[in-house]
PDB file of C-alpha atoms in Angstrom:
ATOM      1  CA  UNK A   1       0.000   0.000   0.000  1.00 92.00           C
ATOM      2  CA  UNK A   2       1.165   3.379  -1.044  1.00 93.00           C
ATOM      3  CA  UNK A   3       2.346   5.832   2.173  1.00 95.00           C
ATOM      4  CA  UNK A   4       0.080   9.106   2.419  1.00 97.00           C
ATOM      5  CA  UNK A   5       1.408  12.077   1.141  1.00 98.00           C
ATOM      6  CA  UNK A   6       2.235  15.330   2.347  1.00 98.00           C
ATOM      7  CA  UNK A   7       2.207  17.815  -0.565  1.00 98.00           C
ATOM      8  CA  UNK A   8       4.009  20.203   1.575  1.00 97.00           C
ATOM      9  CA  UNK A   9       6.986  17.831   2.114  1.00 97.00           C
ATOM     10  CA  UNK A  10       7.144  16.399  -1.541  1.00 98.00           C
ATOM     11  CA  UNK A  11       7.222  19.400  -3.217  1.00 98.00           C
ATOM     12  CA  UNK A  12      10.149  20.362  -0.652  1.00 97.00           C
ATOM     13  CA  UNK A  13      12.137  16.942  -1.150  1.00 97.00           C
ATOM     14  CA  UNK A  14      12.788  18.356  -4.677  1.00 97.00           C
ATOM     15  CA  UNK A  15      13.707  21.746  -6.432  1.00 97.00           C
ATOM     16  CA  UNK A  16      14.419  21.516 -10.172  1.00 96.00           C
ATOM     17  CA  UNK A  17      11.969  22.771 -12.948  1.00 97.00           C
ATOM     18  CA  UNK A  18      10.148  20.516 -15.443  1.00 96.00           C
ATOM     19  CA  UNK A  19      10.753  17.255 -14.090  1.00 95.00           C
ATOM     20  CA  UNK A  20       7.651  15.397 -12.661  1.00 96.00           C
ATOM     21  CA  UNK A  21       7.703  13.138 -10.011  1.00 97.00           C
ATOM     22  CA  UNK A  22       5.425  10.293  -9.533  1.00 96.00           C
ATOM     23  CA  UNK A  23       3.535  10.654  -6.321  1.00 97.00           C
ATOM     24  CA  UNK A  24       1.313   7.957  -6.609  1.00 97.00           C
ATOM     25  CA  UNK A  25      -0.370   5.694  -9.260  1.00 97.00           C
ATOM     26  CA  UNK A  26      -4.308   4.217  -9.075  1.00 98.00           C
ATOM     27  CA  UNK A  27      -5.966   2.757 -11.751  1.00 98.00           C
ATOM     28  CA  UNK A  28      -3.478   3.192 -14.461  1.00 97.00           C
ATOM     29  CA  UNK A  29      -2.935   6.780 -14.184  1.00 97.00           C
ATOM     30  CA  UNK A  30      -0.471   8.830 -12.033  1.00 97.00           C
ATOM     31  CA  UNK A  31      -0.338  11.915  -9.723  1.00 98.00           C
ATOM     32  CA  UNK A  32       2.700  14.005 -10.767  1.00 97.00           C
ATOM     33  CA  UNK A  33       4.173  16.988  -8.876  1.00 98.00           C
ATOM     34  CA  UNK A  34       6.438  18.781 -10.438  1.00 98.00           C
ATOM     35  CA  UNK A  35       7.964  22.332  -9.904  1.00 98.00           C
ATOM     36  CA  UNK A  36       7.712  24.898 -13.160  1.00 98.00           C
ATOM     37  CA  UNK A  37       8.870  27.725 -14.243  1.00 98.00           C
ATOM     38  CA  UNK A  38       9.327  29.625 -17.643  1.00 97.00           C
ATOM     39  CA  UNK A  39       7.796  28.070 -20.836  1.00 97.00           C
ATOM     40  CA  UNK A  40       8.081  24.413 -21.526  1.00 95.00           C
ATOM     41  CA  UNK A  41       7.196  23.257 -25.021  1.00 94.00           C
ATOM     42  CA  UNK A  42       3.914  23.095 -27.266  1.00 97.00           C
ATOM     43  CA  UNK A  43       2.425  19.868 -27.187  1.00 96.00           C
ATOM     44  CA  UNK A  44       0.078  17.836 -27.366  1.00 96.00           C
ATOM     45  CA  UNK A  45      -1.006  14.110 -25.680  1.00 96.00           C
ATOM     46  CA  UNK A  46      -2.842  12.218 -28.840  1.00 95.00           C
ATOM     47  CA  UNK A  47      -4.844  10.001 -26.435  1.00 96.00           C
ATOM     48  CA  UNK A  48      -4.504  11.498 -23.074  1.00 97.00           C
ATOM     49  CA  UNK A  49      -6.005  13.948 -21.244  1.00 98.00           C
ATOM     50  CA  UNK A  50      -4.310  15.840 -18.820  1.00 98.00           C
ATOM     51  CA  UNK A  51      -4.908  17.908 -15.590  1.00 98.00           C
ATOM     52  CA  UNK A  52      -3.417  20.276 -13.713  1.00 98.00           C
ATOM     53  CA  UNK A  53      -3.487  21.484 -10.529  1.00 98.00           C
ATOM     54  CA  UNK A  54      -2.256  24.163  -9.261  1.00 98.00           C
ATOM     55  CA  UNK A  55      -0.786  24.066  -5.440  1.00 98.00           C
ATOM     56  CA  UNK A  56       1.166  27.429  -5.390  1.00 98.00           C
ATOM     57  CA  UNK A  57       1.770  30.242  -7.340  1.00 98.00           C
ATOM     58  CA  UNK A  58       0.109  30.366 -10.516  1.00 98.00           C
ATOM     59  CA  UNK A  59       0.601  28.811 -14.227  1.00 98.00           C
ATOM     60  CA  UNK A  60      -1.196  29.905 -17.684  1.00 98.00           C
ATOM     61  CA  UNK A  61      -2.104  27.104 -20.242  1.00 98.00           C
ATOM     62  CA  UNK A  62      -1.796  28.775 -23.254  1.00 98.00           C
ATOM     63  CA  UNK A  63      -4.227  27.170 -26.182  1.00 98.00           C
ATOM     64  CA  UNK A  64      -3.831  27.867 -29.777  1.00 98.00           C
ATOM     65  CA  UNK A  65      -7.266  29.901 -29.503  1.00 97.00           C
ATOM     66  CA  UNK A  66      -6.859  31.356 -25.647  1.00 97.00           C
ATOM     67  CA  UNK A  67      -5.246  31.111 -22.785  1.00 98.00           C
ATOM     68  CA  UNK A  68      -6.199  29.875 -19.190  1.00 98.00           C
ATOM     69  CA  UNK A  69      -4.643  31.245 -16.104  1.00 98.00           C
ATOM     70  CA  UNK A  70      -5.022  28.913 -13.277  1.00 98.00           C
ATOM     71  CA  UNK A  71      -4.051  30.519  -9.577  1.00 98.00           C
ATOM     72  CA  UNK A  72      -3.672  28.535  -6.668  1.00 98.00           C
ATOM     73  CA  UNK A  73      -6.628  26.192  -5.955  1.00 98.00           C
ATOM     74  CA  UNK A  74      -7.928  25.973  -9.625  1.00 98.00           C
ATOM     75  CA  UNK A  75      -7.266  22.718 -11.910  1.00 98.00           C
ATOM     76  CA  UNK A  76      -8.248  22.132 -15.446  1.00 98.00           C
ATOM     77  CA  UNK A  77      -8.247  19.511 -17.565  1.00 98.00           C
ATOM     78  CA  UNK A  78      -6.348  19.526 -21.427  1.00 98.00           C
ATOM     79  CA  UNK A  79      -8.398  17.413 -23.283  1.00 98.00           C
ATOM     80  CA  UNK A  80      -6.605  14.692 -25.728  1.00 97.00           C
ATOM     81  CA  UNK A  81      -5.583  16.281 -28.951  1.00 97.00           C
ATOM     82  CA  UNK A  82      -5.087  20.183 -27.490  1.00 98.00           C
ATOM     83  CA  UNK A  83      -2.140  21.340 -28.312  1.00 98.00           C
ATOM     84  CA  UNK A  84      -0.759  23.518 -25.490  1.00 97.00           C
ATOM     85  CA  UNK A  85       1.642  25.246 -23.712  1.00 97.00           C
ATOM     86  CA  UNK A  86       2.281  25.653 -19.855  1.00 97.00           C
ATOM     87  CA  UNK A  87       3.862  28.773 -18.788  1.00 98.00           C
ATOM     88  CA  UNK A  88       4.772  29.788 -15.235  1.00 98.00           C
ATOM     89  CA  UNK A  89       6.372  33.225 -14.916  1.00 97.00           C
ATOM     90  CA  UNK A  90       7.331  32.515 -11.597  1.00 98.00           C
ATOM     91  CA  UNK A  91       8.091  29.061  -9.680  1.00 98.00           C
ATOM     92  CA  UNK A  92       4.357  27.235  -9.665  1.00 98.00           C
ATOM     93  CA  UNK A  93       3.781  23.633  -8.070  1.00 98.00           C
ATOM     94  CA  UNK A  94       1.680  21.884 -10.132  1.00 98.00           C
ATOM     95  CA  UNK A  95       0.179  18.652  -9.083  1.00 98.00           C
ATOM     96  CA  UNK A  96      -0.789  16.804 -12.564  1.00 98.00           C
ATOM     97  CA  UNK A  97      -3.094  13.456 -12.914  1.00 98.00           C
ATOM     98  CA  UNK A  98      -2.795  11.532 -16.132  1.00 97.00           C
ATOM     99  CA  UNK A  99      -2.654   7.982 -17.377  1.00 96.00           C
ATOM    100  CA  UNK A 100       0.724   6.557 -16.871  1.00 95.00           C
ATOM    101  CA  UNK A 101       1.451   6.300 -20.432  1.00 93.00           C
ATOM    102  CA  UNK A 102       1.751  10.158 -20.738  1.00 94.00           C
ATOM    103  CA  UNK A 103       4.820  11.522 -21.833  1.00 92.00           C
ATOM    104  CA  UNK A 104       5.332  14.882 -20.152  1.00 93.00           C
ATOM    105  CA  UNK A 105       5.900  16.026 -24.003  1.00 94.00           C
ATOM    106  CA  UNK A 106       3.799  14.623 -25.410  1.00 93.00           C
ATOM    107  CA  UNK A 107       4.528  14.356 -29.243  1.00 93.00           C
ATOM    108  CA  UNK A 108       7.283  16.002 -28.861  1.00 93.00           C
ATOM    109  CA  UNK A 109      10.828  14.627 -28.088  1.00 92.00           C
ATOM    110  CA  UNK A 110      13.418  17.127 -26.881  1.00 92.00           C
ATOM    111  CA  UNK A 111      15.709  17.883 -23.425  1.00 90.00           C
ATOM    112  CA  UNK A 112      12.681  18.247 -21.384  1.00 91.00           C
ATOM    113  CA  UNK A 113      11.101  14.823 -22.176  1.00 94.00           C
ATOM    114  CA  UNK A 114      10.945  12.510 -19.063  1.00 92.00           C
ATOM    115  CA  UNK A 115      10.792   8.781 -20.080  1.00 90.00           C
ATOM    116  CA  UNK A 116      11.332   7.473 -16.874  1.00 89.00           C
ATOM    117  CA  UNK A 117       9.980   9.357 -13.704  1.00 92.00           C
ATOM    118  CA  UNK A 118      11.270   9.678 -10.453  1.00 89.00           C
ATOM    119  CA  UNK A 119       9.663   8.352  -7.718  1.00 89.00           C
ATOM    120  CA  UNK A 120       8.988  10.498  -4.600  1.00 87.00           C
ATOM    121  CA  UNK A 121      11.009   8.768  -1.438  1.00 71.00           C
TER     122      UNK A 121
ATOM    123  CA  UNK B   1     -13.417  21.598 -23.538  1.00 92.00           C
ATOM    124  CA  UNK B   2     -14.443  21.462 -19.681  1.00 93.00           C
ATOM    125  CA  UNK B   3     -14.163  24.787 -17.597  1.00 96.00           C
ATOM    126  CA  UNK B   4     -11.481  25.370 -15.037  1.00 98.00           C
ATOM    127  CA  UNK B   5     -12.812  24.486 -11.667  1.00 98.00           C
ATOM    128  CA  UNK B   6     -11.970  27.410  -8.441  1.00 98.00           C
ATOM    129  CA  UNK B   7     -11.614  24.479  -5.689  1.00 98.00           C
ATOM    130  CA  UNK B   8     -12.944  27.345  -3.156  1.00 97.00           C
ATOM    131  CA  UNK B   9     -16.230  28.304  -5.426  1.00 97.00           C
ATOM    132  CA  UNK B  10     -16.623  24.612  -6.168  1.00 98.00           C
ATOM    133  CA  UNK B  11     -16.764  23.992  -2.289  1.00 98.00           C
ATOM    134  CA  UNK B  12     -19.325  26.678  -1.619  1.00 97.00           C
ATOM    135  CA  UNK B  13     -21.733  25.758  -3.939  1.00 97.00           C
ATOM    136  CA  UNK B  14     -22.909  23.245  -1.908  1.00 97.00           C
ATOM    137  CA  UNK B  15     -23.941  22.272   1.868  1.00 97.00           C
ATOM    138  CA  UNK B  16     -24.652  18.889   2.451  1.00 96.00           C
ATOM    139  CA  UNK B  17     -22.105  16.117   3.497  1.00 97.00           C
ATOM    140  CA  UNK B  18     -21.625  12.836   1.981  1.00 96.00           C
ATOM    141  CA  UNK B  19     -22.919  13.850  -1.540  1.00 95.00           C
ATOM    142  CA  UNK B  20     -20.029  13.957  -3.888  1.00 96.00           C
ATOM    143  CA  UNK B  21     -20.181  16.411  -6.968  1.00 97.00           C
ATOM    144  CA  UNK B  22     -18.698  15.697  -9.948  1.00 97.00           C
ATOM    145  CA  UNK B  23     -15.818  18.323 -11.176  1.00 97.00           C
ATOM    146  CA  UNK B  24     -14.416  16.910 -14.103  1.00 97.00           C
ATOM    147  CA  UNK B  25     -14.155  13.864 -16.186  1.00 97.00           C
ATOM    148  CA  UNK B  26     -10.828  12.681 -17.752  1.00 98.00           C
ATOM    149  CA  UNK B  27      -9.538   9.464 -19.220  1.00 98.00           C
ATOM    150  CA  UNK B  28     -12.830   7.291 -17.677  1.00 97.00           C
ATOM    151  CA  UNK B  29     -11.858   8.960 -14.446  1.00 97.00           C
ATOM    152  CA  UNK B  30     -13.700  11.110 -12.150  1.00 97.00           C
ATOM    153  CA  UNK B  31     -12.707  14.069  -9.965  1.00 98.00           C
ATOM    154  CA  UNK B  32     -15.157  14.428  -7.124  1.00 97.00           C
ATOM    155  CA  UNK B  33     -15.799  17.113  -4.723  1.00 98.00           C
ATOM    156  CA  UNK B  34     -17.687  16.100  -1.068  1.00 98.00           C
ATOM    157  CA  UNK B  35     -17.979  17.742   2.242  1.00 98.00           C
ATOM    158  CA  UNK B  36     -17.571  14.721   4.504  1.00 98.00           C
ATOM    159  CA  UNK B  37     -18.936  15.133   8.577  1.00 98.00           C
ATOM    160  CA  UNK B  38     -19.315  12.428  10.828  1.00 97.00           C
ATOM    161  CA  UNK B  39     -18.796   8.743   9.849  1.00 96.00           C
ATOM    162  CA  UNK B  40     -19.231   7.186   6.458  1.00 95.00           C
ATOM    163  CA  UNK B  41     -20.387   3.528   6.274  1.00 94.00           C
ATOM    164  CA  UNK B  42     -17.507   0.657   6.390  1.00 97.00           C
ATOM    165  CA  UNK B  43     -17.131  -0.625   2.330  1.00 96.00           C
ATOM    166  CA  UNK B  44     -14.308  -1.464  -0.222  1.00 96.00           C
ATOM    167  CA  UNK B  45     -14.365  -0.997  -3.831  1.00 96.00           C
ATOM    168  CA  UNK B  46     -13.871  -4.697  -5.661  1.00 95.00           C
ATOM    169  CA  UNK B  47     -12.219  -3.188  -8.753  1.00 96.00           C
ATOM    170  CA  UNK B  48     -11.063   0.718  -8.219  1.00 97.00           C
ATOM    171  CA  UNK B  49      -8.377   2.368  -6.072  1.00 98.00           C
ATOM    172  CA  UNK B  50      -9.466   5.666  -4.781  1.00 98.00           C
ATOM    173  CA  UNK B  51      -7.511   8.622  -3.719  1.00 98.00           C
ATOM    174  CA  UNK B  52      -8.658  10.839  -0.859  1.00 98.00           C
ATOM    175  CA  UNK B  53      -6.887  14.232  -1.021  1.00 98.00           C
ATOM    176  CA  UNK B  54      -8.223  16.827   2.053  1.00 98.00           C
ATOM    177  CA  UNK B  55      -8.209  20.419   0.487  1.00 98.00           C
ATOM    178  CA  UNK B  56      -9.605  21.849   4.138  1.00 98.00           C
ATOM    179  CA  UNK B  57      -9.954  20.001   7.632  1.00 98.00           C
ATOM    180  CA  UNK B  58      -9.215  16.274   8.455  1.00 98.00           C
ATOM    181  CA  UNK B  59      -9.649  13.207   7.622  1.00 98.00           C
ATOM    182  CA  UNK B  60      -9.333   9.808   9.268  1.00 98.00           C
ATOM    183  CA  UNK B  61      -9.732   6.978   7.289  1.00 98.00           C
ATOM    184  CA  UNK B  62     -10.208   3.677   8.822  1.00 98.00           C
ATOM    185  CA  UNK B  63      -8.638   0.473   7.639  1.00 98.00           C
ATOM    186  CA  UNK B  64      -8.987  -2.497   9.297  1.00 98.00           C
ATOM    187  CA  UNK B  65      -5.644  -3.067  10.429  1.00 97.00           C
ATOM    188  CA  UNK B  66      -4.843   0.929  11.110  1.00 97.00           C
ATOM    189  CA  UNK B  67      -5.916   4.488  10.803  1.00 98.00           C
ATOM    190  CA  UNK B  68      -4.644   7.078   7.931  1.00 98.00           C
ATOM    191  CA  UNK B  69      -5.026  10.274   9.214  1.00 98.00           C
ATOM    192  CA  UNK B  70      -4.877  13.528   6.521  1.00 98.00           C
ATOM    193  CA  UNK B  71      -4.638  16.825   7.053  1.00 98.00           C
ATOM    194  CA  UNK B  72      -5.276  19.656   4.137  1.00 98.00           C
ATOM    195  CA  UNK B  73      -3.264  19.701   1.724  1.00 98.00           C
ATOM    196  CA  UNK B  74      -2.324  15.574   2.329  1.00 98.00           C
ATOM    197  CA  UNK B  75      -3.720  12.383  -0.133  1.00 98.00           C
ATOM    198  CA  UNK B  76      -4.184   8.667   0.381  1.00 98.00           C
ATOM    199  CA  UNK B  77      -5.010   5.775  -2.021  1.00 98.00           C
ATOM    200  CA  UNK B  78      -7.152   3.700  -0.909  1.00 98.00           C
ATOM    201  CA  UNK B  79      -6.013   0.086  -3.118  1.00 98.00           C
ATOM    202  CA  UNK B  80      -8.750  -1.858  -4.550  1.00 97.00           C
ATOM    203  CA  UNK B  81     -10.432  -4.776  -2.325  1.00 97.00           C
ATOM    204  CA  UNK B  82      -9.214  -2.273   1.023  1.00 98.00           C
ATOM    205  CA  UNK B  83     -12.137  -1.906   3.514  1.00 98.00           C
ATOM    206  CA  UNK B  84     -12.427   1.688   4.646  1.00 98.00           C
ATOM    207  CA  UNK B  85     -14.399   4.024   6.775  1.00 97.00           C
ATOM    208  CA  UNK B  86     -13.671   7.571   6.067  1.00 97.00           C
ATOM    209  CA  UNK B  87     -14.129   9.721   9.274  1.00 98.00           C
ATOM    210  CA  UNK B  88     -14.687  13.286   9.349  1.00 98.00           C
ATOM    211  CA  UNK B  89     -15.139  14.329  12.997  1.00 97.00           C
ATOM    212  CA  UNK B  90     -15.329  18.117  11.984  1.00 98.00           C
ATOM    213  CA  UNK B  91     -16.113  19.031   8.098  1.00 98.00           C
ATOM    214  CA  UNK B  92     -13.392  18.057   5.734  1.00 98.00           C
ATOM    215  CA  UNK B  93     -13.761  18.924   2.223  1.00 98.00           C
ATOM    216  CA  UNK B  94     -12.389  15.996   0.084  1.00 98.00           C
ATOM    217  CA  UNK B  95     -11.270  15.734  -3.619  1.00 98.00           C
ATOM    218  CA  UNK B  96     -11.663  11.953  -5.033  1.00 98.00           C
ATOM    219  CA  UNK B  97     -10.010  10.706  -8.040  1.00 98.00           C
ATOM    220  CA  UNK B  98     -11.189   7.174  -8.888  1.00 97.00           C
ATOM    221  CA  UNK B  99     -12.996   5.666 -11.828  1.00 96.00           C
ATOM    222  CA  UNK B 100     -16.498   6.431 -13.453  1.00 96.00           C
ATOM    223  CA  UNK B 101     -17.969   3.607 -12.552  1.00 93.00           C
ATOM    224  CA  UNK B 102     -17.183   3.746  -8.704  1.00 94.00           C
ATOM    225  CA  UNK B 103     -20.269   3.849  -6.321  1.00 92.00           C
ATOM    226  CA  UNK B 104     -19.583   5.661  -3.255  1.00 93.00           C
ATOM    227  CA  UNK B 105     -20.770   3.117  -1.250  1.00 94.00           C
ATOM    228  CA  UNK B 106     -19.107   0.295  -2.989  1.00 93.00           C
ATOM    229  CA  UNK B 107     -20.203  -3.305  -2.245  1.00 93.00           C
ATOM    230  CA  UNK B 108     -22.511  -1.683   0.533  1.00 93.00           C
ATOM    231  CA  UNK B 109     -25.974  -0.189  -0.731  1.00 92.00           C
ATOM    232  CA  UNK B 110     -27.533   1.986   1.781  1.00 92.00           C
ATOM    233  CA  UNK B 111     -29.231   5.552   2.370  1.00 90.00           C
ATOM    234  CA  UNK B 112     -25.754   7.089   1.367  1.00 91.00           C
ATOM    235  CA  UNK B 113     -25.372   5.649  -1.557  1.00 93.00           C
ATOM    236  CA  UNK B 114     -25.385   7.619  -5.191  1.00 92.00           C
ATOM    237  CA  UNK B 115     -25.636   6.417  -8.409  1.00 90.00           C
ATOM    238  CA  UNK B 116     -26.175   9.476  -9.897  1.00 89.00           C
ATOM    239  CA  UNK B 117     -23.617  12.041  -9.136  1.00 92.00           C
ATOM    240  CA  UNK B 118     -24.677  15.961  -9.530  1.00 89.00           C
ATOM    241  CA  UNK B 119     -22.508  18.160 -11.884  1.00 89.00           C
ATOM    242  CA  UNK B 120     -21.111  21.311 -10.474  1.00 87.00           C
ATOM    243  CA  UNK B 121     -22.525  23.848 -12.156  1.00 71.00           C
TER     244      UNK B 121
END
């Protein structure tokens, strides 16, 4: 059985930018907590879709037709197929839930793509 | 494309305990809202894990070989096949991520059980 988790302390175990930690995994899909900040990378998840959370700070999803600015306490949901763009213009902690499968870029391959996740200790 | 969801305006949009709301929909998975007071109703879930995650208050849930307790801002799996009894001795507010097809009450049927869930508006 997976510990409980302390939000708090995980996002304090760890301090780099745009690299997603699995937190916990139920029903073939993970909770992810990862720190960002700046612009990552257009993309988009052909069969997944993906929230986010946001835990502090604040992070805009840009879309190709709008943007959404999530503050603390606000999640939303990018459907499969939406190509988008997370930008945090300062440090946000973004808890994410998505099936396992996801590739944090998506269909895109470059430095920032995570093919095997850290687990939180 | 589903709307962002304000955790705080989602919460007080609604009163009554043990009623979960659903906030969003993603990859046959459901992200449910409930106010939780007092003591559930002792049940497992044959075929879904389910994550507990306390956005205000506490939350004791009861296994049968031990107690998790969560504060805010702390989340729990709850494996498949696990007997539980969430407790809420003051109000918690709870987020659930679990499958579509789970039934609050799982193999139990009783007064508290939902098998429709209401939308947040």
């Amino acid at each position: 059985m997976q510990d409980k988790v302390n939000l708090r302390a995980a996002f304090d175990s760890f301090s780099d930018h745009w690299n997603p930690r699995l937190a916990a995994e139920l029903n073939g899909q993970h909770v992810r907590l990862a720190k960002l900040k700046g612009e990552f990378v257009w993309h988009a998840h052909e069969n997944e879709d993906e929230m986010f959370f946001v835990v502090r700070g604040g992070l805009t999803i840009r879309l190709r037709d709008r943007n959404v600015t999530l503050n603390e306490g606000e999640f939303f949901v990018v459907p499969r197929g939406v190509e988008h763009l997370p930008i945090a213009e300062d440090e946000a902690w973004v808890m994410m839930f998505e099936p396992a499968r996801t590739l944090n870029t998506g269909n895109v391959r470059n430095a920032r793509t995570r093919t095997e996740l850290d687990r939180l200790d």
